[in-house]
mmCIF file of C-alpha atoms in Angstrom:
data_model
loop_
_atom_site.group_PDB
_atom_site.id
_atom_site.type_symbol
_atom_site.label_atom_id
_atom_site.label_comp_id
_atom_site.label_asym_id
_atom_site.label_seq_id
_atom_site.Cartn_x
_atom_site.Cartn_y
_atom_site.Cartn_z
ATOM 1 C CA MET A 1 0.530 -0.368 -0.085
ATOM 2 C CA GLY A 2 0.530 3.370 -0.444
ATOM 3 C CA PRO A 3 1.964 5.763 2.329
ATOM 4 C CA GLN A 4 -1.039 7.639 3.002
ATOM 5 C CA SER A 5 -1.255 10.966 2.718
ATOM 6 C CA SER A 6 -2.425 14.679 4.533
ATOM 7 C CA GLN A 7 -6.749 14.095 3.795
ATOM 8 C CA LEU A 8 -9.699 15.302 4.996
ATOM 9 C CA VAL A 9 -11.022 12.576 6.780
ATOM 10 C CA SER A 10 -10.920 12.838 10.491
ATOM 11 C CA GLU A 11 -11.158 9.750 12.585
ATOM 12 C CA GLU A 12 -12.774 11.932 14.779
ATOM 13 C CA ALA A 13 -15.264 14.278 13.130
ATOM 14 C CA PRO A 14 -18.574 15.751 14.822
ATOM 15 C CA GLN A 15 -21.000 13.545 14.929
ATOM 16 C CA PRO A 16 -24.150 15.336 13.297
ATOM 17 C CA GLN A 17 -27.482 15.387 15.399
ATOM 18 C CA ARG A 18 -29.281 13.218 13.194
ATOM 19 C CA ALA A 19 -29.171 11.936 9.441
ATOM 20 C CA VAL A 20 -26.799 13.537 6.923
ATOM 21 C CA ARG A 21 -29.364 13.707 4.512
ATOM 22 C CA LEU A 22 -27.039 12.981 1.122
ATOM 23 C CA LEU A 23 -28.558 12.548 -2.647
ATOM 24 C CA LEU A 24 -26.564 10.733 -4.836
ATOM 25 C CA ASP A 25 -26.284 10.545 -8.434
ATOM 26 C CA ALA A 26 -26.347 6.802 -9.131
ATOM 27 C CA ARG A 27 -26.982 7.101 -13.513
ATOM 28 C CA LYS A 28 -24.260 5.197 -13.558
ATOM 29 C CA LEU A 29 -25.349 1.906 -11.646
ATOM 30 C CA GLY A 30 -25.123 -0.972 -12.967
ATOM 31 C CA ASP A 31 -22.413 1.316 -15.948
ATOM 32 C CA GLY A 32 -18.431 -1.098 -15.145
ATOM 33 C CA GLY A 33 -16.499 0.058 -12.276
ATOM 34 C CA ILE A 34 -18.380 3.006 -11.648
ATOM 35 C CA GLY A 35 -22.234 1.564 -11.039
ATOM 36 C CA VAL A 36 -20.408 -1.283 -8.906
ATOM 37 C CA TYR A 37 -19.336 1.493 -6.166
ATOM 38 C CA ILE A 38 -22.067 2.975 -6.272
ATOM 39 C CA GLU A 39 -24.324 0.265 -5.087
ATOM 40 C CA ASN A 40 -21.069 -0.973 -2.401
ATOM 41 C CA LEU A 41 -21.410 2.905 -1.250
ATOM 42 C CA ILE A 42 -24.865 2.473 -1.042
ATOM 43 C CA HIS A 43 -24.885 -0.850 0.918
ATOM 44 C CA GLY A 44 -21.949 0.011 2.955
ATOM 45 C CA LEU A 45 -23.744 3.573 4.581
ATOM 46 C CA LEU A 46 -27.081 2.029 5.246
ATOM 47 C CA GLU A 47 -25.118 -1.106 6.889
ATOM 48 C CA ILE A 48 -23.483 1.605 9.377
ATOM 49 C CA GLY A 49 -26.529 4.426 9.631
ATOM 50 C CA GLY A 50 -26.757 7.655 10.176
ATOM 51 C CA VAL A 51 -27.313 9.113 6.259
ATOM 52 C CA GLU A 52 -31.159 9.426 4.251
ATOM 53 C CA ILE A 53 -29.922 8.414 0.989
ATOM 54 C CA ALA A 54 -32.025 9.527 -1.872
ATOM 55 C CA LEU A 55 -31.031 8.431 -5.348
ATOM 56 C CA LEU A 56 -30.777 10.400 -8.385
ATOM 57 C CA ALA A 57 -31.282 7.831 -11.386
ATOM 58 C CA LYS A 58 -33.224 7.394 -15.019
ATOM 59 C CA PRO A 59 -36.769 6.597 -14.359
ATOM 60 C CA GLY A 60 -37.308 2.737 -14.727
ATOM 61 C CA ALA A 61 -33.933 2.090 -12.373
ATOM 62 C CA ASN A 62 -36.317 1.713 -9.547
ATOM 63 C CA LEU A 63 -37.734 -1.470 -11.307
ATOM 64 C CA GLN A 64 -34.775 -2.380 -12.074
ATOM 65 C CA PHE A 65 -31.944 -2.505 -9.720
ATOM 66 C CA GLU A 66 -33.497 -3.652 -6.318
ATOM 67 C CA MET A 67 -32.212 -1.469 -3.587
ATOM 68 C CA PRO A 68 -33.129 -1.020 0.005
ATOM 69 C CA GLU A 69 -36.895 0.297 0.842
ATOM 70 C CA GLN A 70 -35.494 2.795 3.132
ATOM 71 C CA VAL A 71 -33.936 4.071 -0.411
ATOM 72 C CA CYS A 72 -36.250 6.610 -1.832
ATOM 73 C CA TRP A 73 -35.814 7.796 -5.633
ATOM 74 C CA VAL A 74 -35.482 11.243 -7.617
ATOM 75 C CA PHE A 75 -35.418 10.977 -11.033
ATOM 76 C CA ASP A 76 -34.321 12.363 -14.191
ATOM 77 C CA ARG A 77 -33.476 11.623 -17.803
ATOM 78 C CA SER A 78 -30.095 14.113 -18.259
ATOM 79 C CA PRO A 79 -27.118 11.528 -19.586
ATOM 80 C CA CYS A 80 -24.480 11.990 -17.704
ATOM 81 C CA TYR A 81 -21.482 13.390 -19.562
ATOM 82 C CA SER A 82 -23.988 15.505 -20.755
ATOM 83 C CA LEU A 83 -24.435 19.114 -22.047
ATOM 84 C CA ASP A 84 -27.709 18.629 -20.340
ATOM 85 C CA GLU A 85 -26.257 17.208 -16.783
ATOM 86 C CA LEU A 86 -23.433 20.494 -15.907
ATOM 87 C CA PHE A 87 -25.930 22.944 -17.318
ATOM 88 C CA LEU A 88 -29.649 22.480 -16.561
ATOM 89 C CA LEU A 89 -29.186 19.424 -14.467
ATOM 90 C CA GLY A 90 -28.597 21.033 -11.222
ATOM 91 C CA ARG A 91 -31.312 23.629 -11.875
ATOM 92 C CA ARG A 92 -34.155 21.100 -12.394
ATOM 93 C CA LEU A 93 -33.151 18.623 -8.837
ATOM 94 C CA GLU A 94 -34.938 19.571 -5.660
ATOM 95 C CA LEU A 95 -31.778 20.078 -3.185
ATOM 96 C CA SER A 96 -34.139 22.062 -0.207
ATOM 97 C CA SER A 97 -34.813 18.458 1.118
ATOM 98 C CA TYR A 98 -30.429 17.578 1.246
ATOM 99 C CA ASP A 99 -27.615 18.246 3.229
ATOM 100 C CA LEU A 100 -25.014 16.619 0.459
ATOM 101 C CA PHE A 101 -24.752 16.119 -2.960
ATOM 102 C CA HIS A 102 -22.468 13.311 -3.540
ATOM 103 C CA THR A 103 -21.572 12.165 -7.511
ATOM 104 C CA PRO A 104 -19.363 9.868 -8.420
ATOM 105 C CA HIS A 105 -17.980 10.783 -11.657
ATOM 106 C CA TYR A 106 -15.605 13.735 -12.760
ATOM 107 C CA MET A 107 -18.793 16.270 -14.265
ATOM 108 C CA LEU A 108 -20.316 18.232 -11.164
ATOM 109 C CA PRO A 109 -23.672 20.259 -12.167
ATOM 110 C CA PHE A 110 -23.941 23.812 -11.665
ATOM 111 C CA GLY A 111 -26.329 25.417 -9.581
ATOM 112 C CA ILE A 112 -26.008 23.048 -6.714
ATOM 113 C CA SER A 113 -26.750 24.799 -4.317
ATOM 114 C CA ILE A 114 -25.735 22.532 -0.787
ATOM 115 C CA PRO A 115 -22.002 21.254 -0.027
ATOM 116 C CA SER A 116 -21.364 18.786 -2.710
ATOM 117 C CA ILE A 117 -18.404 15.490 -3.488
ATOM 118 C CA VAL A 118 -17.175 14.632 -6.383
ATOM 119 C CA THR A 119 -15.188 11.622 -6.839
ATOM 120 C CA VAL A 120 -12.323 10.438 -9.666
ATOM 121 C CA HIS A 121 -11.623 7.209 -10.509
ATOM 122 C CA ASP A 122 -9.644 7.452 -12.623
ATOM 123 C CA LEU A 123 -7.394 10.407 -15.376
ATOM 124 C CA ILE A 124 -7.692 8.330 -18.187
ATOM 125 C CA HIS A 125 -9.107 10.415 -20.463
ATOM 126 C CA ILE A 126 -6.002 12.547 -20.410
ATOM 127 C CA GLU A 127 -3.458 10.304 -19.656
ATOM 128 C CA ARG A 128 -4.766 7.780 -21.482
ATOM 129 C CA PRO A 129 -7.107 9.077 -24.260
ATOM 130 C CA GLU A 130 -8.361 7.076 -26.858
ATOM 131 C CA ARG A 131 -10.051 10.962 -29.122
ATOM 132 C CA PHE A 132 -6.986 13.395 -29.936
ATOM 133 C CA TYR A 133 -9.720 15.826 -28.020
ATOM 134 C CA TYR A 134 -10.220 14.493 -25.248
ATOM 135 C CA PRO A 135 -7.721 15.303 -22.128
ATOM 136 C CA TRP A 136 -8.891 19.139 -23.748
ATOM 137 C CA ILE A 137 -11.866 18.263 -22.328
ATOM 138 C CA ALA A 138 -11.465 15.882 -19.617
ATOM 139 C CA ARG A 139 -8.545 18.739 -18.010
ATOM 140 C CA ARG A 140 -11.827 21.787 -18.420
ATOM 141 C CA LEU A 141 -14.829 19.693 -16.610
ATOM 142 C CA ILE A 142 -12.515 17.849 -13.782
ATOM 143 C CA SER A 143 -10.707 21.135 -13.225
ATOM 144 C CA SER A 144 -13.975 23.004 -13.340
ATOM 145 C CA ALA A 145 -15.219 19.787 -11.083
ATOM 146 C CA VAL A 146 -12.404 19.430 -8.134
ATOM 147 C CA LYS A 147 -12.067 23.242 -7.615
ATOM 148 C CA ARG A 148 -16.167 24.067 -7.326
ATOM 149 C CA ALA A 149 -16.568 20.212 -4.778
ATOM 150 C CA HIS A 150 -16.185 20.918 -1.363
ATOM 151 C CA ALA A 151 -14.210 17.577 -1.312
ATOM 152 C CA VAL A 152 -13.037 15.150 -3.473
ATOM 153 C CA ILE A 153 -12.719 11.675 -2.483
ATOM 154 C CA THR A 154 -10.441 9.426 -5.508
ATOM 155 C CA VAL A 155 -10.015 5.632 -5.391
ATOM 156 C CA SER A 156 -6.638 4.947 -5.467
ATOM 157 C CA ASN A 157 -3.430 7.013 -4.010
ATOM 158 C CA HIS A 158 -2.402 6.829 -7.928
ATOM 159 C CA THR A 159 -5.116 9.353 -8.493
ATOM 160 C CA ARG A 160 -4.826 11.729 -6.113
ATOM 161 C CA GLN A 161 -1.667 12.281 -7.128
ATOM 162 C CA ALA A 162 -2.433 13.019 -9.895
ATOM 163 C CA VAL A 163 -5.565 15.328 -9.792
ATOM 164 C CA LEU A 164 -3.013 17.640 -7.712
ATOM 165 C CA ALA A 165 -0.728 17.510 -10.137
ATOM 166 C CA SER A 166 -3.489 19.111 -12.650
ATOM 167 C CA THR A 167 -5.114 20.931 -10.542
ATOM 168 C CA ALA A 168 -4.837 24.125 -8.848
ATOM 169 C CA VAL A 169 -7.017 22.565 -5.524
ATOM 170 C CA SER A 170 -5.035 22.235 -1.441
ATOM 171 C CA GLU A 171 -4.558 18.714 -0.420
ATOM 172 C CA ILE A 172 -6.356 18.823 2.404
ATOM 173 C CA LYS A 173 -8.814 18.916 -0.341
ATOM 174 C CA VAL A 174 -8.470 15.478 -2.002
ATOM 175 C CA SER A 175 -8.869 12.665 0.314
ATOM 176 C CA HIS A 176 -7.691 8.597 -0.888
ATOM 177 C CA ILE A 177 -11.310 6.220 -0.009
ATOM 178 C CA PRO A 178 -11.169 3.247 -1.778
ATOM 179 C CA ASN A 179 -13.402 1.024 -3.230
ATOM 180 C CA ALA A 180 -14.998 -1.549 -1.400
ATOM 181 C CA ILE A 181 -15.167 -5.242 -1.615
ATOM 182 C CA THR A 182 -18.427 -6.660 -3.007
ATOM 183 C CA PRO A 183 -19.456 -9.131 0.585
ATOM 184 C CA PHE A 184 -20.515 -11.933 -1.058
ATOM 185 C CA LEU A 185 -16.993 -12.669 -2.575
ATOM 186 C CA LEU A 186 -15.174 -12.071 0.668
ATOM 187 C CA ASP A 187 -17.548 -15.192 2.151
ATOM 188 C CA ALA A 188 -16.894 -17.123 -1.427
ATOM 189 C CA PRO A 189 -16.291 -20.835 -1.077
ATOM 190 C CA THR A 190 -12.472 -22.097 -1.981
ATOM 191 C CA ALA A 191 -13.495 -25.372 -3.294
ATOM 192 C CA LEU A 192 -16.681 -24.282 -4.901
ATOM 193 C CA ALA A 193 -16.767 -26.811 -8.398
ATOM 194 C CA LEU A 194 -16.929 -25.044 -11.982
ATOM 195 C CA PRO A 195 -19.360 -26.507 -14.405
ATOM 196 C CA ALA A 196 -17.758 -28.714 -16.650
ATOM 197 C CA SER A 197 -18.932 -27.141 -20.008
ATOM 198 C CA MET A 198 -17.239 -23.789 -18.986
ATOM 199 C CA LEU A 199 -13.609 -24.678 -19.162
ATOM 200 C CA GLY A 200 -12.708 -28.673 -18.447
ATOM 201 C CA SER A 201 -11.580 -29.725 -16.374
ATOM 202 C CA GLY A 202 -7.533 -28.069 -16.591
ATOM 203 C CA ALA A 203 -5.421 -24.884 -14.948
ATOM 204 C CA PHE A 204 -6.163 -21.862 -16.562
ATOM 205 C CA PHE A 205 -5.212 -18.165 -16.668
ATOM 206 C CA LEU A 206 -8.083 -15.309 -15.770
ATOM 207 C CA ALA A 207 -8.760 -12.179 -16.735
ATOM 208 C CA ILE A 208 -11.789 -10.391 -16.584
ATOM 209 C CA PHE A 209 -12.874 -7.352 -19.298
ATOM 210 C CA SER A 210 -14.968 -4.675 -18.138
ATOM 211 C CA ASN A 211 -13.498 -3.171 -21.716
ATOM 212 C CA ILE A 212 -11.356 -3.724 -24.273
ATOM 213 C CA LYS A 213 -9.668 0.494 -24.819
ATOM 214 C CA PRO A 214 -6.306 0.078 -25.541
ATOM 215 C CA HIS A 215 -4.874 0.634 -22.220
ATOM 216 C CA LYS A 216 -6.968 -2.520 -20.906
ATOM 217 C CA GLY A 217 -4.100 -4.208 -22.472
ATOM 218 C CA LEU A 218 -5.562 -7.475 -24.585
ATOM 219 C CA ARG A 219 -4.180 -7.269 -27.483
ATOM 220 C CA ASP A 220 -0.603 -7.761 -24.605
ATOM 221 C CA LEU A 221 -1.633 -9.749 -22.580
ATOM 222 C CA LEU A 222 -2.620 -12.383 -25.894
ATOM 223 C CA LEU A 223 0.817 -11.852 -27.273
ATOM 224 C CA ALA A 224 2.088 -12.607 -23.857
ATOM 225 C CA TYR A 225 0.351 -15.711 -23.738
ATOM 226 C CA ARG A 226 0.875 -16.536 -26.816
ATOM 227 C CA GLY A 227 4.757 -16.833 -26.015
ATOM 228 C CA PHE A 228 4.032 -17.968 -23.056
ATOM 229 C CA ARG A 229 2.694 -21.571 -25.126
ATOM 230 C CA LYS A 230 5.037 -21.306 -27.681
ATOM 231 C CA GLN A 231 8.048 -20.913 -25.822
ATOM 232 C CA HIS A 232 7.200 -23.870 -23.383
ATOM 233 C CA LEU A 233 7.620 -21.908 -19.932
ATOM 234 C CA TRP A 234 5.009 -23.947 -18.522
ATOM 235 C CA ARG A 235 7.553 -27.277 -19.015
ATOM 236 C CA ARG A 236 9.303 -27.134 -15.855
ATOM 237 C CA ILE A 237 6.348 -26.325 -13.472
ATOM 238 C CA THR A 238 3.387 -28.398 -14.991
ATOM 239 C CA ALA A 239 2.897 -31.064 -16.866
ATOM 240 C CA THR A 240 -0.082 -29.284 -18.944
ATOM 241 C CA CYS A 241 0.415 -25.387 -20.217
ATOM 242 C CA PRO A 242 -2.539 -23.854 -18.589
ATOM 243 C CA ASN A 243 -5.237 -22.234 -20.962
ATOM 244 C CA LEU A 244 -6.682 -18.784 -20.481
ATOM 245 C CA VAL A 245 -10.163 -17.474 -19.883
ATOM 246 C CA LEU A 246 -11.420 -13.943 -20.693
ATOM 247 C CA ALA A 247 -14.069 -13.202 -18.918
ATOM 248 C CA GLY A 248 -16.276 -10.342 -18.264
ATOM 249 C CA PHE A 249 -18.609 -7.817 -20.190
ATOM 250 C CA GLY A 250 -15.814 -6.555 -21.933
ATOM 251 C CA ALA A 251 -14.954 -10.439 -23.157
ATOM 252 C CA GLU A 252 -17.592 -10.082 -25.127
ATOM 253 C CA GLN A 253 -16.807 -7.635 -27.558
ATOM 254 C CA ILE A 254 -14.148 -9.613 -28.722
ATOM 255 C CA ALA A 255 -16.227 -11.008 -31.327
ATOM 256 C CA ALA A 256 -17.142 -7.932 -33.480
ATOM 257 C CA ASN A 257 -12.894 -7.334 -33.686
ATOM 258 C CA PRO A 258 -11.946 -9.306 -36.094
ATOM 259 C CA ALA A 259 -8.166 -8.869 -35.661
ATOM 260 C CA LEU A 260 -7.925 -10.230 -31.928
ATOM 261 C CA SER A 261 -10.584 -12.809 -32.631
ATOM 262 C CA ALA A 262 -8.135 -14.358 -35.633
ATOM 263 C CA LEU A 263 -4.899 -13.854 -32.766
ATOM 264 C CA ILE A 264 -7.201 -15.103 -31.032
ATOM 265 C CA GLU A 265 -7.704 -18.178 -32.855
ATOM 266 C CA GLU A 266 -4.480 -18.188 -33.614
ATOM 267 C CA ILE A 267 -2.997 -18.668 -30.542
ATOM 268 C CA GLY A 268 -5.172 -21.266 -29.705
ATOM 269 C CA GLY A 269 -6.070 -22.348 -25.957
ATOM 270 C CA ILE A 270 -7.910 -19.391 -24.987
ATOM 271 C CA THR A 271 -11.606 -19.319 -24.265
ATOM 272 C CA VAL A 272 -13.878 -16.630 -23.870
ATOM 273 C CA LEU A 273 -17.030 -16.239 -21.631
ATOM 274 C CA GLY A 274 -17.970 -12.764 -21.675
ATOM 275 C CA ALA A 275 -20.417 -11.863 -18.853
ATOM 276 C CA VAL A 276 -20.940 -14.242 -16.086
ATOM 277 C CA SER A 277 -22.949 -14.245 -12.836
ATOM 278 C CA SER A 278 -22.113 -13.900 -8.920
ATOM 279 C CA THR A 279 -21.792 -17.840 -8.354
ATOM 280 C CA GLU A 280 -19.291 -18.015 -11.702
ATOM 281 C CA LEU A 281 -17.426 -15.497 -10.889
ATOM 282 C CA SER A 282 -16.083 -16.606 -6.756
ATOM 283 C CA ALA A 283 -15.261 -19.578 -8.642
ATOM 284 C CA LEU A 284 -13.210 -18.882 -11.777
ATOM 285 C CA TYR A 285 -11.536 -16.606 -9.261
ATOM 286 C CA CYS A 286 -11.476 -19.381 -6.419
ATOM 287 C CA LYS A 287 -9.858 -22.432 -9.254
ATOM 288 C CA ALA A 288 -7.924 -19.826 -11.492
ATOM 289 C CA SER A 289 -3.630 -20.654 -11.537
ATOM 290 C CA ALA A 290 -3.793 -16.301 -11.670
ATOM 291 C CA LEU A 291 -5.954 -13.745 -12.334
ATOM 292 C CA VAL A 292 -3.537 -11.591 -14.871
ATOM 293 C CA VAL A 293 -4.142 -7.995 -15.207
ATOM 294 C CA PRO A 294 -2.548 -6.739 -17.674
ATOM 295 C CA SER A 295 -3.657 -3.014 -18.399
ATOM 296 C CA LEU A 296 -1.395 -0.004 -18.430
ATOM 297 C CA LEU A 297 -2.828 2.529 -16.977
ATOM 298 C CA GLU A 298 -6.324 2.085 -13.727
ATOM 299 C CA GLY A 299 -7.172 4.193 -11.459
ATOM 300 C CA PHE A 300 -8.380 1.226 -8.953
ATOM 301 C CA CYS A 301 -8.436 -2.692 -10.109
ATOM 302 C CA LEU A 302 -11.841 -4.228 -8.530
ATOM 303 C CA PRO A 303 -11.064 -7.452 -10.394
ATOM 304 C CA ALA A 304 -7.661 -7.803 -8.085
ATOM 305 C CA LEU A 305 -9.372 -7.136 -4.865
ATOM 306 C CA GLU A 306 -12.016 -9.795 -5.198
ATOM 307 C CA ALA A 307 -9.978 -12.606 -6.192
ATOM 308 C CA GLN A 308 -7.774 -11.899 -3.797
ATOM 309 C CA ALA A 309 -10.604 -12.399 -1.556
ATOM 310 C CA CYS A 310 -10.975 -15.717 -3.274
ATOM 311 C CA GLY A 311 -7.344 -16.718 -2.250
ATOM 312 C CA ALA A 312 -5.997 -15.814 -5.537
ATOM 313 C CA LEU A 313 -2.265 -14.552 -6.220
ATOM 314 C CA VAL A 314 -2.762 -11.411 -8.902
ATOM 315 C CA VAL A 315 -0.143 -11.383 -11.788
ATOM 316 C CA CYS A 316 -0.019 -7.213 -12.918
ATOM 317 C CA ARG A 317 2.153 -5.035 -14.542
ATOM 318 C CA PRO A 318 3.441 -1.796 -12.699
ATOM 319 C CA VAL A 319 0.857 0.080 -12.495
ATOM 320 C CA GLY A 320 0.483 2.900 -9.492
ATOM 321 C CA ALA A 321 -2.848 2.116 -8.160
ATOM 322 C CA LEU A 322 -2.194 -1.400 -9.466
ATOM 323 C CA GLN A 323 0.347 -1.985 -7.239
ATOM 324 C CA GLU A 324 -1.293 -0.128 -4.532
ATOM 325 C CA LEU A 325 -3.532 -3.475 -3.801
ATOM 326 C CA VAL A 326 -1.338 -6.312 -4.359
ATOM 327 C CA THR A 327 0.602 -7.995 -1.277
ATOM 328 C CA GLU A 328 3.866 -9.498 -1.116
ATOM 329 C CA ARG A 329 2.462 -13.420 -2.963
ATOM 330 C CA ASP A 330 1.345 -11.346 -6.074
ATOM 331 C CA ILE A 331 3.674 -10.740 -8.902
ATOM 332 C CA VAL A 332 4.769 -7.867 -10.675
ATOM 333 C CA ALA A 333 6.223 -7.383 -13.932
ATOM 334 C CA GLU A 334 9.269 -6.033 -14.281
ATOM 335 C CA ASP A 335 8.079 -3.322 -16.944
ATOM 336 C CA LEU A 336 5.466 -2.641 -19.163
ATOM 337 C CA SER A 337 7.229 -4.248 -21.817
ATOM 338 C CA ILE A 338 5.390 -7.391 -22.892
ATOM 339 C CA GLU A 339 7.960 -9.524 -22.388
ATOM 340 C CA ALA A 340 7.886 -8.834 -18.581
ATOM 341 C CA LEU A 341 4.266 -9.752 -18.929
ATOM 342 C CA GLN A 342 5.202 -13.102 -20.499
ATOM 343 C CA THR A 343 7.938 -13.951 -17.821
ATOM 344 C CA ALA A 344 5.137 -12.816 -14.316
ATOM 345 C CA LEU A 345 2.919 -15.376 -16.018
ATOM 346 C CA LYS A 346 5.706 -18.288 -15.822
ATOM 347 C CA LEU A 347 6.659 -16.240 -12.108
ATOM 348 C CA GLY A 348 2.521 -16.833 -10.348
ATOM 349 C CA LEU A 349 1.873 -20.708 -11.941
ATOM 350 C CA GLN A 350 5.126 -21.827 -10.469
ATOM 351 C CA ARG A 351 4.396 -19.578 -7.585
ATOM 352 C CA ARG A 352 0.653 -20.623 -7.907
ATOM 353 C CA LEU A 353 2.049 -24.219 -8.024
ATOM 354 C CA THR A 354 4.079 -24.353 -4.487
ATOM 355 C CA THR A 355 2.601 -21.686 -2.426
ATOM 356 C CA GLU A 356 0.259 -22.211 0.529
ATOM 357 C CA ILE A 357 -3.302 -20.583 -0.240
ATOM 358 C CA THR A 358 -3.980 -18.229 2.128
ATOM 359 C CA LEU A 359 -6.321 -14.705 2.852
ATOM 360 C CA ASP A 360 -4.480 -11.347 3.855
ATOM 361 C CA THR A 361 -7.284 -10.626 6.271
ATOM 362 C CA LYS A 362 -5.824 -8.115 7.253
ATOM 363 C CA HIS A 363 -5.551 -6.595 4.227
ATOM 364 C CA LEU A 364 -8.801 -7.587 3.077
ATOM 365 C CA GLU A 365 -10.198 -5.550 5.843
ATOM 366 C CA ARG A 366 -9.195 -1.881 4.539
ATOM 367 C CA TYR A 367 -11.328 -2.679 1.685
ATOM 368 C CA SER A 368 -15.183 -4.052 3.313
ATOM 369 C CA ARG A 369 -17.831 -2.163 2.505
ATOM 370 C CA ARG A 370 -18.342 -1.365 6.003
ATOM 371 C CA ALA A 371 -14.604 0.637 6.449
ATOM 372 C CA VAL A 372 -15.169 2.382 3.054
ATOM 373 C CA ALA A 373 -18.271 3.925 3.903
ATOM 374 C CA ARG A 374 -17.406 4.710 7.529
ATOM 375 C CA LYS A 375 -14.842 7.173 5.583
ATOM 376 C CA VAL A 376 -16.903 8.702 3.573
ATOM 377 C CA LEU A 377 -19.238 9.303 6.120
ATOM 378 C CA ASP A 378 -16.873 10.590 8.086
ATOM 379 C CA LEU A 379 -15.900 12.947 5.041
ATOM 380 C CA TYR A 380 -19.634 13.942 4.233
ATOM 381 C CA GLN A 381 -19.574 14.662 8.297
ATOM 382 C CA THR A 382 -16.583 16.954 8.053
ATOM 383 C CA VAL A 383 -18.313 18.776 4.985
ATOM 384 C CA LEU A 384 -20.789 19.635 6.517
ATOM 385 C CA SER A 385 -19.111 20.390 10.014
ATOM 386 C CA ALA A 386 -17.430 23.142 7.654
ATOM 387 C CA GLY A 387 -20.429 25.094 6.957
ATOM 388 C CA GLY A 388 -19.725 23.189 3.362
ATOM 389 C CA ALA A 389 -16.418 25.803 2.548
ATOM 390 C CA ARG A 390 -14.620 25.112 -0.477
#
C-alpha cells in the first residue's frame, strides 16, 4: 500500500445530531466499475447508519435495480457526461430537502446549491485518451468539478496525486478512499465447483475485462500468452500448459473485433466466456492459477481485490494504482513490456503451485463495505461541520 497522505477525512469527525440527508447521483448504476462503486457505497452507508439516501437515477431504475426500502428515488433523464447534465440538471433538482450532493464521476453540474462531493476514479481520458480531443475536454471538466466541489474523493493514491498535479486545489481537499469489495466475494467458498461445460478440468489463467479499450492491455496479454505457450515456459512447472480464460462484459466485445478474434484463434488454448454470474465469477477466482491484469493504466482494480478475497494471486504490470493493491505473494512484472508480462505469467504459475493459499484478512478488511462507507460518512460529516466551506 502506498503511504497515507494528509486528507480531509478525520477519525474524530463530529457526529451530527441527525442523519445526513444525501442525494447520491446513481445514474451510472450497472455501468462497470462506477456502477459497482455506487452499489457498494449505498449498502455500506445503510449498514453503518447515520445517513438518509435519495438516489438520482434514470426513470425505471427503481424497477431495474433492487434497493432497500429506505432508499428514495429522484428521477431525471439527463445523460451522464452531457451538456444537459453540466448546465441544466442542477437547475431542475429540488435540493432543499438534502444536506449533500455526491456525484461518483467527474462531472459536477452547475447550480448545485448544497455542499457537493465528487469522486474521481481515474484520469484515463487525459493520460491515455482514445480521441485526440479527450484531454482538452477532460482537463477542463475535472478542473472545474474539483474546484467547485466542497471535497473530492479519489479511489487510489495514484489518482489523488494525478488530480493534485493537474489542478490547483489544496491537498486537504482531496481524500483517498478506496473502492469496496462486494461482501459476497469476501465469503466466497474456496472449493466451489466449476461447470465442466465452461472450462473442463484443466488449469487456467483468468483475465477480467470491463471493456477492451487500449489501456486495458488485452492485445498485450494475448501476445504474452502466445510467447508463454510457444516457448513452453510452463514445461518445468507443470505437465500441461494452462489455458487462458477471458471473462467480463468487455470480453463479449472481442467477437466484433476481427483482429483480436483472429489472434485468439491462432494462439489456441483461449476461452472467451464473456459476462458470468456472481457465483461463476467467485468459482473462477477460486480455481484460477492467477488473475492476470495486463492494464497499462488503472484508477483502481476491483478484480484484483476480488481475486485476493477468493484466495487467488494476482499477476499485473507495474501500474501505480495496482501496486497499491498487491501483496507480497502477488507478481508484478518488471516493466510494461510484453516480455516482462510473459515472464510474470511463468512466475505466477510457479508461485501458485508452490505457495499455500491463505487470505490476508487484515489487507482485505481495509476494503470492506463498512470500512469504506465509514470513511465516506466521516468525510460527509466533516464537510457539513465546516459549514460547507470549499
